[in-house]
Short mmCIF file of C-alpha atoms in Angstrom, two decimals:
data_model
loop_
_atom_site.label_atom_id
_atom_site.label_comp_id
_atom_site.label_asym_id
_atom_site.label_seq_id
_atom_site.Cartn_x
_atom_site.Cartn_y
_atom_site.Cartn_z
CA UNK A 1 144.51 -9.62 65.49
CA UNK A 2 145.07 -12.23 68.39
CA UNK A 3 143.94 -9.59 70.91
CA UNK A 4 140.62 -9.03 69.14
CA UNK A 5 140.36 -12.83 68.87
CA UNK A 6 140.96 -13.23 72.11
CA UNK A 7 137.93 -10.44 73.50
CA UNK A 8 135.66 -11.81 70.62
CA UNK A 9 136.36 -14.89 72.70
CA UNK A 10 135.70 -13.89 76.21
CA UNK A 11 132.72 -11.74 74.86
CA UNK A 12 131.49 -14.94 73.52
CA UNK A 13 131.86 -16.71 76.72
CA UNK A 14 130.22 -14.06 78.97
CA UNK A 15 127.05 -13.98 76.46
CA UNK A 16 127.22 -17.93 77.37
CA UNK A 17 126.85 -17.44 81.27
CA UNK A 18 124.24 -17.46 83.10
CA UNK A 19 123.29 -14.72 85.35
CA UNK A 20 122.73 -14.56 89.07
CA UNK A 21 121.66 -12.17 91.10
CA UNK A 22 124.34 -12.97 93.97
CA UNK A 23 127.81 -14.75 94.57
CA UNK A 24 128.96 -15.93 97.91
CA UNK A 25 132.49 -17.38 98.00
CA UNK A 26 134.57 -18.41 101.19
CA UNK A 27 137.78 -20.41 101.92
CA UNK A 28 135.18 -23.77 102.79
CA UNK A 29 131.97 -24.45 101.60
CA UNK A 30 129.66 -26.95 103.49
CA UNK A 31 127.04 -28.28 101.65
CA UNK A 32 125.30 -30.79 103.79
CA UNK A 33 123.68 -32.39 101.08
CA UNK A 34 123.63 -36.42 100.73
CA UNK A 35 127.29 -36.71 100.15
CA UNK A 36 128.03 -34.23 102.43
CA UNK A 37 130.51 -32.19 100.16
CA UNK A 38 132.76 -30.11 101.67
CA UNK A 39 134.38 -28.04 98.83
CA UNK A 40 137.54 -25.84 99.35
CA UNK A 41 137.31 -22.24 97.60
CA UNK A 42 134.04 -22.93 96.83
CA UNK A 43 131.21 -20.92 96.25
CA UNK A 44 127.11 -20.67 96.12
CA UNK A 45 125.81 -18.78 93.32
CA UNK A 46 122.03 -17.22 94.05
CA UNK A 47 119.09 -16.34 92.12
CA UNK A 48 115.92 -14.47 93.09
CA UNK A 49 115.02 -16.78 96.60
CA UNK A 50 116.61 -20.19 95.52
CA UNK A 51 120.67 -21.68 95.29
CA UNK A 52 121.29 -21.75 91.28
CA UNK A 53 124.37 -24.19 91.56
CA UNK A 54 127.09 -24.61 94.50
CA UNK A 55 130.49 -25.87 92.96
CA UNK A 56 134.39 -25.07 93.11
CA UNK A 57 134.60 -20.77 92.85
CA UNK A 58 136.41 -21.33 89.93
CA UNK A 59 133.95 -23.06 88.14
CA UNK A 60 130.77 -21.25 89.74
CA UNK A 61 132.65 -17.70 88.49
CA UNK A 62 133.04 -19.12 84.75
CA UNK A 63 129.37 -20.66 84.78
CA UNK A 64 127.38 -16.95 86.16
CA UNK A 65 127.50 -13.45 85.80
CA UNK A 66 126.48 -11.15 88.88
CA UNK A 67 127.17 -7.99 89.66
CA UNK A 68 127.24 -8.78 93.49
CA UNK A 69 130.01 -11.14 94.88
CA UNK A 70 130.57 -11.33 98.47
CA UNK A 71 134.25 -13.07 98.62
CA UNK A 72 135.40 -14.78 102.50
CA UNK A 73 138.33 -16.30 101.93
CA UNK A 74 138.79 -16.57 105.76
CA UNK A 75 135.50 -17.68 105.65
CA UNK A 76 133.45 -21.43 105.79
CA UNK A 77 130.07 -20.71 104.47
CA UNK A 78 127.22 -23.76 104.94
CA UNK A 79 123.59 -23.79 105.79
CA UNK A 80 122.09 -21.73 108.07
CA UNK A 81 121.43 -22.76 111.35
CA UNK A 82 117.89 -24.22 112.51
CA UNK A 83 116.59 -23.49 116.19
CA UNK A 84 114.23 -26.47 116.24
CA UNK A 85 112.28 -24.99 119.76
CA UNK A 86 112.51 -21.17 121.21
CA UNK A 87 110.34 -19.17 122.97
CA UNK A 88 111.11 -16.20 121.30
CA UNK A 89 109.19 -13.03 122.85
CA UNK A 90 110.68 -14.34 126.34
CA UNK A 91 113.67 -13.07 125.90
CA UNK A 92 111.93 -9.73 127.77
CA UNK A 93 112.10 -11.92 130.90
CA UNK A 94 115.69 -13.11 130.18
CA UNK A 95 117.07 -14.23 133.55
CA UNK A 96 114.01 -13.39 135.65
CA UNK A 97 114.30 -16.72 137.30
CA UNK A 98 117.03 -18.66 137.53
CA UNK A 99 118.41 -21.90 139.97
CA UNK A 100 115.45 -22.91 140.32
CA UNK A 101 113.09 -26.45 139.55
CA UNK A 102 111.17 -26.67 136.54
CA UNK A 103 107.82 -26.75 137.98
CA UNK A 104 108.71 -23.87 140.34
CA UNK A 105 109.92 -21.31 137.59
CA UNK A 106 107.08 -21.96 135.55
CA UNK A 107 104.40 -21.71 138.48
CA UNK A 108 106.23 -19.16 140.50
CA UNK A 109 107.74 -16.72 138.53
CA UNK A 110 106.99 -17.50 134.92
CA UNK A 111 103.02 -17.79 134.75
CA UNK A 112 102.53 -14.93 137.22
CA UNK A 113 104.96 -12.65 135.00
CA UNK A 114 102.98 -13.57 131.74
CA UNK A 115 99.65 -12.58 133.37
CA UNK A 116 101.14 -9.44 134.59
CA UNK A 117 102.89 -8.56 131.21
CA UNK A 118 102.22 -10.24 128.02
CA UNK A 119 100.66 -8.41 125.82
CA UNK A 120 100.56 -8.24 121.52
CA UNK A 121 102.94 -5.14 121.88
CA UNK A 122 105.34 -7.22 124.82
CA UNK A 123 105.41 -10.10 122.18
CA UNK A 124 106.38 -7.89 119.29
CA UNK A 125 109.38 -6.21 120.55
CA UNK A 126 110.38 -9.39 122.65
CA UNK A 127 110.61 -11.34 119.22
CA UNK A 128 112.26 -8.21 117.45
CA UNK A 129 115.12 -8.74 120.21
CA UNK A 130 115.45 -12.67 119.68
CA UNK A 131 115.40 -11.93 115.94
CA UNK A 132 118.34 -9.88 116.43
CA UNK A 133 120.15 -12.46 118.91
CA UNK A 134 119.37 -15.07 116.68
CA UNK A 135 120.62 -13.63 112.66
CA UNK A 136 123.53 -12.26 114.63
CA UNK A 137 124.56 -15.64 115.73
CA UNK A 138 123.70 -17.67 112.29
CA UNK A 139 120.32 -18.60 112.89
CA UNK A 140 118.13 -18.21 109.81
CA UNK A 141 114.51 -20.38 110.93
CA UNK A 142 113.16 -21.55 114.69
CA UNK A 143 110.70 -23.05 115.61
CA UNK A 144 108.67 -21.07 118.19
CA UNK A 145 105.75 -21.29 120.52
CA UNK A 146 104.54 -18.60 122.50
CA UNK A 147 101.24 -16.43 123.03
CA UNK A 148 99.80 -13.80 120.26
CA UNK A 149 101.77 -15.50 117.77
CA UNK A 150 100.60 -13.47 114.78
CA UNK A 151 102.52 -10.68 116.33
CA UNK A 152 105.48 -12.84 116.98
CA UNK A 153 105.18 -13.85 113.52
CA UNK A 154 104.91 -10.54 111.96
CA UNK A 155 108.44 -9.57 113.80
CA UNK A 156 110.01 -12.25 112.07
CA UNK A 157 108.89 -11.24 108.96
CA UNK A 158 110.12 -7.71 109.64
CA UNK A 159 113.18 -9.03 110.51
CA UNK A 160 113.39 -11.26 107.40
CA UNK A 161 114.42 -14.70 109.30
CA UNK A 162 112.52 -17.81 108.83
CA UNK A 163 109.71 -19.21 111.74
CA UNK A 164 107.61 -22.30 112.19
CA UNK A 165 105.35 -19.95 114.62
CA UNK A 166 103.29 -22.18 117.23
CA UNK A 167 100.41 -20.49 118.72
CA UNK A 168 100.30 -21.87 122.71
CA UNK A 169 97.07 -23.93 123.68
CA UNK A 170 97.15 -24.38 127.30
CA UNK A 171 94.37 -25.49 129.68
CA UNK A 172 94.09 -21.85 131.96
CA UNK A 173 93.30 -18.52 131.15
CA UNK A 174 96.52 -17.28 129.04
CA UNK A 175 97.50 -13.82 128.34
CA UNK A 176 95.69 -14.47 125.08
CA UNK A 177 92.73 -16.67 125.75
CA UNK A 178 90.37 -17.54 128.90
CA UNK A 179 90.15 -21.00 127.51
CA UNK A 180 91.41 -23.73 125.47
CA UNK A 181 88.46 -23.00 123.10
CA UNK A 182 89.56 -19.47 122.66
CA UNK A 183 93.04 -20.46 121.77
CA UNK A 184 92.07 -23.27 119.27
CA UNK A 185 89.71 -20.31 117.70
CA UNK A 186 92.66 -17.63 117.76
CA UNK A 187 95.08 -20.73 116.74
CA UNK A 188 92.45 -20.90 113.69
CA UNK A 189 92.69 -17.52 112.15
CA UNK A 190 96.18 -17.34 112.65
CA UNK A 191 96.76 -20.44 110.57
CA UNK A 192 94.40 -18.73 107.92
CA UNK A 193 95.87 -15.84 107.81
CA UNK A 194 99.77 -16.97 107.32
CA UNK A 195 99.01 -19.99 105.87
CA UNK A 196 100.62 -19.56 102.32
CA UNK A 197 103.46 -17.17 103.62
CA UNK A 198 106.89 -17.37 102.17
CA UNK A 199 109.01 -17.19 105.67
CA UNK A 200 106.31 -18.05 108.33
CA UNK A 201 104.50 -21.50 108.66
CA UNK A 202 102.10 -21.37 111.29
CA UNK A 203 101.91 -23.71 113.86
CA UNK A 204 99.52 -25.33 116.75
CA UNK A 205 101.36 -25.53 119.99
CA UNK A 206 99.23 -27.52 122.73
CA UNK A 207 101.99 -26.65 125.68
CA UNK A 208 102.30 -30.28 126.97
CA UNK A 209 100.53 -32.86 128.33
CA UNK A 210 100.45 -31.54 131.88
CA UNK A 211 99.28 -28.84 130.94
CA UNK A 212 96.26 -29.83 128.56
CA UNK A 213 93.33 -31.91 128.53
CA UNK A 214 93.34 -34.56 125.75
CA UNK A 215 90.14 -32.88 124.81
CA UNK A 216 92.33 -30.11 123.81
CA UNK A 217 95.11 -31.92 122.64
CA UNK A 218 92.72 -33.96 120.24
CA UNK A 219 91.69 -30.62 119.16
CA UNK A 220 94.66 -29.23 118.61
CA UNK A 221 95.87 -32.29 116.57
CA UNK A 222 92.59 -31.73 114.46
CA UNK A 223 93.45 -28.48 113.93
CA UNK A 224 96.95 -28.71 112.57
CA UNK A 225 95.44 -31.34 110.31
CA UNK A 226 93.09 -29.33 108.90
CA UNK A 227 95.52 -26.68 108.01
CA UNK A 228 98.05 -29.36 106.89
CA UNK A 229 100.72 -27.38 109.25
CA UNK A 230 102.74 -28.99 112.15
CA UNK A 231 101.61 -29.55 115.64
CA UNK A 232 104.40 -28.26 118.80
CA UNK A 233 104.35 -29.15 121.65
CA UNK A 234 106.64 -30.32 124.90
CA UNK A 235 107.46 -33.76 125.89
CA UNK A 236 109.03 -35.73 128.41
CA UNK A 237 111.25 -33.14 130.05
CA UNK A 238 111.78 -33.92 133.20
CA UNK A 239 111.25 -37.17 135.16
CA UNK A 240 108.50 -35.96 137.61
CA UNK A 241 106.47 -34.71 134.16
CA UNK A 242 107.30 -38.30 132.78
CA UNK A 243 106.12 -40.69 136.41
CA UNK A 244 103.57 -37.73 136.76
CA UNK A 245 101.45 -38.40 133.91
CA UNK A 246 102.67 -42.23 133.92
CA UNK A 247 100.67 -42.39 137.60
CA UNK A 248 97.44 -40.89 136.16
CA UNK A 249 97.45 -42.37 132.44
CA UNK A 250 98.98 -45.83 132.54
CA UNK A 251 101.20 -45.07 130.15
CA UNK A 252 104.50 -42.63 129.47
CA UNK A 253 103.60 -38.99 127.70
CA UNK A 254 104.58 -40.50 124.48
CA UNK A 255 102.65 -43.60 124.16
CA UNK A 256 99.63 -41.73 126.00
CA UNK A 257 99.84 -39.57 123.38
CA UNK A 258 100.28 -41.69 120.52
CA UNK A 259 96.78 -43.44 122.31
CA UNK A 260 95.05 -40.04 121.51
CA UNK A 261 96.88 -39.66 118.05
CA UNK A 262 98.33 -36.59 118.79
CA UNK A 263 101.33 -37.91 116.76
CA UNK A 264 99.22 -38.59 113.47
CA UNK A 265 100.32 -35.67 111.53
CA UNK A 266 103.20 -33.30 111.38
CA UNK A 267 104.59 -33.27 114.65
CA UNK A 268 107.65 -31.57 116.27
CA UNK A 269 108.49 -32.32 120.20
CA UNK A 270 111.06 -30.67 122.33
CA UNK A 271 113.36 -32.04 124.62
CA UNK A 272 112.51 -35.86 124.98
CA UNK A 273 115.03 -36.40 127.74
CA UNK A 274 112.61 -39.08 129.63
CA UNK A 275 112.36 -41.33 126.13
CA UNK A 276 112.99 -44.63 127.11
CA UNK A 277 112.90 -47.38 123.76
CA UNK A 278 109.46 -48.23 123.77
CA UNK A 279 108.65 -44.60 123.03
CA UNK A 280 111.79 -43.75 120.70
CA UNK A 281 109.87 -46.56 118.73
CA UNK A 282 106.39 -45.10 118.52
CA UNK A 283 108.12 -41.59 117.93
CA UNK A 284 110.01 -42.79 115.13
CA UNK A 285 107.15 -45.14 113.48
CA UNK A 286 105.02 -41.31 113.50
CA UNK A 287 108.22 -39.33 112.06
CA UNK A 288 107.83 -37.02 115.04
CA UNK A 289 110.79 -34.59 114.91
CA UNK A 290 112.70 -34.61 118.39
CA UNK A 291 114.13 -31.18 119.64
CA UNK A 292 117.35 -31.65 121.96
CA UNK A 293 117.85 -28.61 123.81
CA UNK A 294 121.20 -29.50 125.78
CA UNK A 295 121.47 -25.83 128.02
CA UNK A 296 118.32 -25.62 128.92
CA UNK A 297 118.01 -29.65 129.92
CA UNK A 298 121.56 -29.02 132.13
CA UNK A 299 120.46 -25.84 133.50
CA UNK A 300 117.28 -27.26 134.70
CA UNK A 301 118.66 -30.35 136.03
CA UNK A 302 115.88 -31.99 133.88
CA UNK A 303 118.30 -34.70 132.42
CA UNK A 304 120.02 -36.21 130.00
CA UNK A 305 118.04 -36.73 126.61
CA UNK A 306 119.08 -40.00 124.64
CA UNK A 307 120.06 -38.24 121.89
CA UNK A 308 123.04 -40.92 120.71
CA UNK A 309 120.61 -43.79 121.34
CA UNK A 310 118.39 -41.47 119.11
CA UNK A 311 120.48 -40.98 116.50
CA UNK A 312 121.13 -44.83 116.18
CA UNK A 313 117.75 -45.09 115.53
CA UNK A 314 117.45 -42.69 112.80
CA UNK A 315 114.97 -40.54 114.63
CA UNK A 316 114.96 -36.80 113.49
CA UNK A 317 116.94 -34.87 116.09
CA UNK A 318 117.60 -31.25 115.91
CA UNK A 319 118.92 -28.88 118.28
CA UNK A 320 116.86 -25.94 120.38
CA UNK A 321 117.95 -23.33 122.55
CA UNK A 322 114.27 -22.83 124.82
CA UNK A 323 113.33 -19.60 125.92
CA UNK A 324 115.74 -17.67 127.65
CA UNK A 325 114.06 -16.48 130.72
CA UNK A 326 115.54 -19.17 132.81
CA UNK A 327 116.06 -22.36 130.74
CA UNK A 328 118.73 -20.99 128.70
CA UNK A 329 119.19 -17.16 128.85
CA UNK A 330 120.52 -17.08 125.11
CA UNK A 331 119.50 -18.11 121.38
CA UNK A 332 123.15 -19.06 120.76
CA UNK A 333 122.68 -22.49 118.43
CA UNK A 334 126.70 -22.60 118.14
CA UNK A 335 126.90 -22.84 121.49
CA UNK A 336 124.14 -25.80 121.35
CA UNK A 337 125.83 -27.70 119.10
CA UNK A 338 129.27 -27.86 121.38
CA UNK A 339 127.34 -28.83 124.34
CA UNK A 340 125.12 -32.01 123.05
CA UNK A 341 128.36 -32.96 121.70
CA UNK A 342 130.09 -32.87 125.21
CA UNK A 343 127.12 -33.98 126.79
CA UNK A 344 126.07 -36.72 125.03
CA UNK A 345 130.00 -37.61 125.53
CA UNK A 346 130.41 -37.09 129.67
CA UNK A 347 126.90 -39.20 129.99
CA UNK A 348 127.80 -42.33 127.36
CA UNK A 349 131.34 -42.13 129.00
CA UNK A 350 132.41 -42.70 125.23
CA UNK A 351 134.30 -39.62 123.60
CA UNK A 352 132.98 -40.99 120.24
CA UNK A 353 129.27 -40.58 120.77
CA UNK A 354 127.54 -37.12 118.82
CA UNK A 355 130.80 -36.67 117.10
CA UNK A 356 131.39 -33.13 115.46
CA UNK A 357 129.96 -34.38 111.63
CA UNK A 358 126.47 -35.60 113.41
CA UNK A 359 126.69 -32.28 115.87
CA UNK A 360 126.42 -30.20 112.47
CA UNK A 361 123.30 -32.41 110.90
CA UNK A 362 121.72 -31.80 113.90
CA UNK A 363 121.79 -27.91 113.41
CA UNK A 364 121.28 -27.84 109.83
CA UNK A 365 119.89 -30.61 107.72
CA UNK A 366 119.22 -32.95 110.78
CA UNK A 367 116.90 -29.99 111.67
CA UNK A 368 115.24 -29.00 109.07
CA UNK A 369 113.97 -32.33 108.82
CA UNK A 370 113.44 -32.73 112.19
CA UNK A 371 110.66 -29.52 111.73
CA UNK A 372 109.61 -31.18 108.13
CA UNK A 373 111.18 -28.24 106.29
CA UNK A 374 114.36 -30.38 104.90
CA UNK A 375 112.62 -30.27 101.19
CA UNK A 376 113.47 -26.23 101.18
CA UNK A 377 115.96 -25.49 103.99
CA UNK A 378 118.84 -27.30 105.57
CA UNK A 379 121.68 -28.03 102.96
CA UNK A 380 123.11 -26.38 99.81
CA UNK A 381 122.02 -27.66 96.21
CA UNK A 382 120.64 -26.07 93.54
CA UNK A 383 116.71 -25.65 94.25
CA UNK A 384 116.66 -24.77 97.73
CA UNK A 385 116.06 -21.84 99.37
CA UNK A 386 118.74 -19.35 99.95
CA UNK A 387 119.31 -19.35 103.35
CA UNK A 388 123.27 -19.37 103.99
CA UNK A 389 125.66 -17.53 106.61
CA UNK A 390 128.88 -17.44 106.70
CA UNK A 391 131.37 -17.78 109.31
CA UNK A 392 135.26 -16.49 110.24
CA UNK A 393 138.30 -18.29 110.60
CA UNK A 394 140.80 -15.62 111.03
CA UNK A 395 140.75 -15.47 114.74
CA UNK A 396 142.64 -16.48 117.52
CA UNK A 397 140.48 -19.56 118.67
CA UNK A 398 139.68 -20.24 114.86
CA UNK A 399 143.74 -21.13 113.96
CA UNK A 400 145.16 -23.19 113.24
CA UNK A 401 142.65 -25.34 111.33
CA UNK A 402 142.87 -29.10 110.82
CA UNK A 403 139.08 -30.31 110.13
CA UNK A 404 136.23 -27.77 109.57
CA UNK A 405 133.59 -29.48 111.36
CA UNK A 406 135.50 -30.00 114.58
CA UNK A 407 136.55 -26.26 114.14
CA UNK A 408 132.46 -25.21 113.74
CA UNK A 409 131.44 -27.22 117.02
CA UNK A 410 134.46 -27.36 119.34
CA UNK A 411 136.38 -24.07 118.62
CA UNK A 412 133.85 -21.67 116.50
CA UNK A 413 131.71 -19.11 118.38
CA UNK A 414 128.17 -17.00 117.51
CA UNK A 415 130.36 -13.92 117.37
CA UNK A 416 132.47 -15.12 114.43
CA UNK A 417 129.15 -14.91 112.44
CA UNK A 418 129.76 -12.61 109.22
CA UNK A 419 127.29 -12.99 106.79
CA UNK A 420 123.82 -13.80 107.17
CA UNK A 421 121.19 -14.41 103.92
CA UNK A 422 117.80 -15.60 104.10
CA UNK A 423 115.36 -16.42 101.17
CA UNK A 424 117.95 -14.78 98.95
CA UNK A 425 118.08 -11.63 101.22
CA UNK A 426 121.29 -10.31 103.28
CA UNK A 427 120.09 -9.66 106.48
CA UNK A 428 123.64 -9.39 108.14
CA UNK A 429 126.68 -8.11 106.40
CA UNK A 430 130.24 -8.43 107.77
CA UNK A 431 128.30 -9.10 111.72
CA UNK A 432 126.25 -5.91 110.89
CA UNK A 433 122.56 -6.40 110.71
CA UNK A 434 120.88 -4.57 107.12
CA UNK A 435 117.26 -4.16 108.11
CA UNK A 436 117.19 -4.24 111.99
CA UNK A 437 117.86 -1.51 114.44
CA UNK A 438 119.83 -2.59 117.19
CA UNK A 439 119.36 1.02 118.97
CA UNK A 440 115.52 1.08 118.56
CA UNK A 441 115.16 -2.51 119.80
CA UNK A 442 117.41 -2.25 122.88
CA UNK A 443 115.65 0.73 123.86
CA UNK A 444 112.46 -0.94 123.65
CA UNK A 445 113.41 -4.13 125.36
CA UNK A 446 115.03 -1.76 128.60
CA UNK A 447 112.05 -0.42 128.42
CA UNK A 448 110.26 -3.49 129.41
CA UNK A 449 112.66 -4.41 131.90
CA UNK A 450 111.42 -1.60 134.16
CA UNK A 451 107.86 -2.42 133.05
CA UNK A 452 108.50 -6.29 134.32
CA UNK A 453 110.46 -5.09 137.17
CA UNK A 454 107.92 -3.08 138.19
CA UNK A 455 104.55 -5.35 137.78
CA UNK A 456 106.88 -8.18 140.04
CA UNK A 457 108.01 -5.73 142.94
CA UNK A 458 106.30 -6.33 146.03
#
């Protein structure tokens, strides 16, 4: 009699529970959301594309029924990771230039390759590869900006990942467009036609000041309006850009561009190394989102971006990797998060400045609102997208464990990535990608590097 009680019971309770379509436990869960929870044997339960609750594992179990459960108890799952500026389909040209100046990669090697070799196929297959880079390494949205973006952006989609997809305006004939005009007009459809897309928002991405007219960059700003989508774009990267454009405008990039109110919408703006207050104040007063790309910023000897000044001032700062053809070489946002840490820590000569909490905002909810997506992305509480990875602790570097976050910046590497879920879709499972093939894409991108070898020989 007690036994039947006690399955009448149970049967009771499991008629009670709610059902999900997915369970993801691990040994940590980091939630990132305004109290910054960090539960231990916790767990995320999913449904359909959104996070149904995030709680203790105990408590998640006895709440939802699923008939998936993905269990890491050597494991800290948390948001995934947001690559806040990329240049995806570059990574075709990764290391075709390296050493070298800014202004000399681009106009040396860079723009010649591009003319030589971009094309809507080139673009494809180079994001296809940076897809793979990127979801293998924990990675679920970046922000990119590059040339035939609709082909970029269909890649991503293919892939499953998440893109803010910036279609380059840039004042010379581009691999896509003779003229600025052309680009705005290819910029236009390509808004249109992803505009209501569940992974891709489409983007405007006026190159830089530099390397536009403010015709163009009025234009562009216009544009992005019109759409109600962001506006991308470079800014301040290196000090001959930032006395360069001071010389001929009377003013810094930023406030020059605040003048042509290119900052009065939804604006992102990578690298910001030559901010000085004055234009850390304009940037904030506009909400422009700042991305911090430490690698490429060291590799290029461009400088030292304010970033701990920045985050005093509650600007948005995120974390980028660049393109990888020279800047960077990788999409490896683990990686980025050790080095503005150390950086921002060797240049302050204080060991407390970016400290390993703020190092993990900056990848994850610090970005996503840094690229305006924080409503949907960036933390885990019930509502939001389901974009989550998870990430081993069972190796040698990973034990033993005293804090989590100082484990995820200082000890943690890309390659301890297990678990990858976007939108409510695996894409990786245990460091094994579910809808990509690595073979096909490998073979394409060697392909290319014969192509590109062979278009730069003399």
């Amino acid at each position: 009699m007690l036994r039947i009680c006690i399955s009448a019971l149970l049967l009771a309770a499991a008629l009670r529970a709610e059902s999900a379509d997915a369970i993801w436990s691990a040994r940590y869960v980091v939630t990132e959301d305004s109290s910054r929870r960090l539960i231990e044997n916790g767990a995320v339960a999913i449904r359909g594309r959104q996070i149904a609750a995030v709680g203790p594992a105990s408590e998640i179990n006895r709440r939802f029924t699923s008939a998936v459960h993905l269990d890491r108890p050597n494991a800290i799952l948390l948001p995934g990771l947001v690559n806040a500026h990329a240049h995806a389909a570059m990574s075709l040209f990764r290391g075709i230039a390296d050493d070298m100046r800014l202004q000399d990669w681009l106009e040396k090697f860079i723009f010649p390759a591009e003319a030589r070799n971009v094309t809507p196929d080139f673009v494809f297959w180079g994001t296809r590869l940076a897809c793979l880079e990127m979801m293998l390494s924990g990675t679920t949205t970046f922000v990119d900006m590059y040339y035939f973006e609709d082909r970029a952006a269909d890649a991503v989609k293919l892939s499953g990942l998440r893109g803010v997809m910036g279609e380059t305006i840039i004042g010379f004939p581009s691999p896509d467009a003779r003229s600025p005009a052309e680009a705005l007009a290819f910029s236009d459809r390509f808004l249109t036609r992803f505009d209501s897309d569940p992974l891709i928002t489409p983007a405007v991405a006026p190159h830089a000041l530099y390397t536009n007219s403010p015709a163009s960059l009025a234009a562009a700003r216009a544009l992005a309006n019109r759409h109600h989508k962001p506006l991308v774009i470079h800014l301040s990267e290196t000090k001959k850009e930032n006395l360069d454009m001071q010389a001929k405008y009377g003013l810094s990039p930023a406030r020059f561009l605040d003048s042509l109110g290119l900052w009065s919408g939804w604006s992102i703006a990578a690298h910001g190394v030559w901010l000085d207050a004055a234009d850390r104040a304009v940037l904030k007063a506009r909400n422009v989102g700042i991305a911090h790309c430490p690698s490429s910023n060291m590799k290029l000897a461009s400088g030292v971006a304010p970033v701990t000044a920045m985050l005093a001032e509650n600007l948005n700062v995120a974390l980028g990797t660049d393109g990888p053809a020279g800047s960077n070489n990788d999409f490896d946002l683990m990686e980025e998060m050790n080095l503005a840490a150390d950086l921002q820590k060797v240049s302050t000569g204080d060991p407390r400045s970016l400290n390993a909490h703020q190092a993990v905002d900056m990848a994850t909810i610090g970005g996503a609102r840094a690229i305006g997506l924080d409503k949907s992305i960036g933390s885990l509480e019930p509502g939001k997208l389901a974009d989550i990875i998870t990430i081993r602790i069972d190796q040698p570097h990973a034990v033993p464990l005293y804090d989590v976050y100082s484990q995820l910046v200082y000890a943690l590497k890309a390659s301890d990535v297990e678990d990858v879920m976007v939108n409510g879709q695996t894409l990786v499972r245990s460091g094994r990608p579910t809808l990509l093939d690595p073979a096909e894409i490998l073979a394409h991108a060697r392909d290319y590097q014969r192509r590109v070898s062979h278009s730069l020989a003399p």
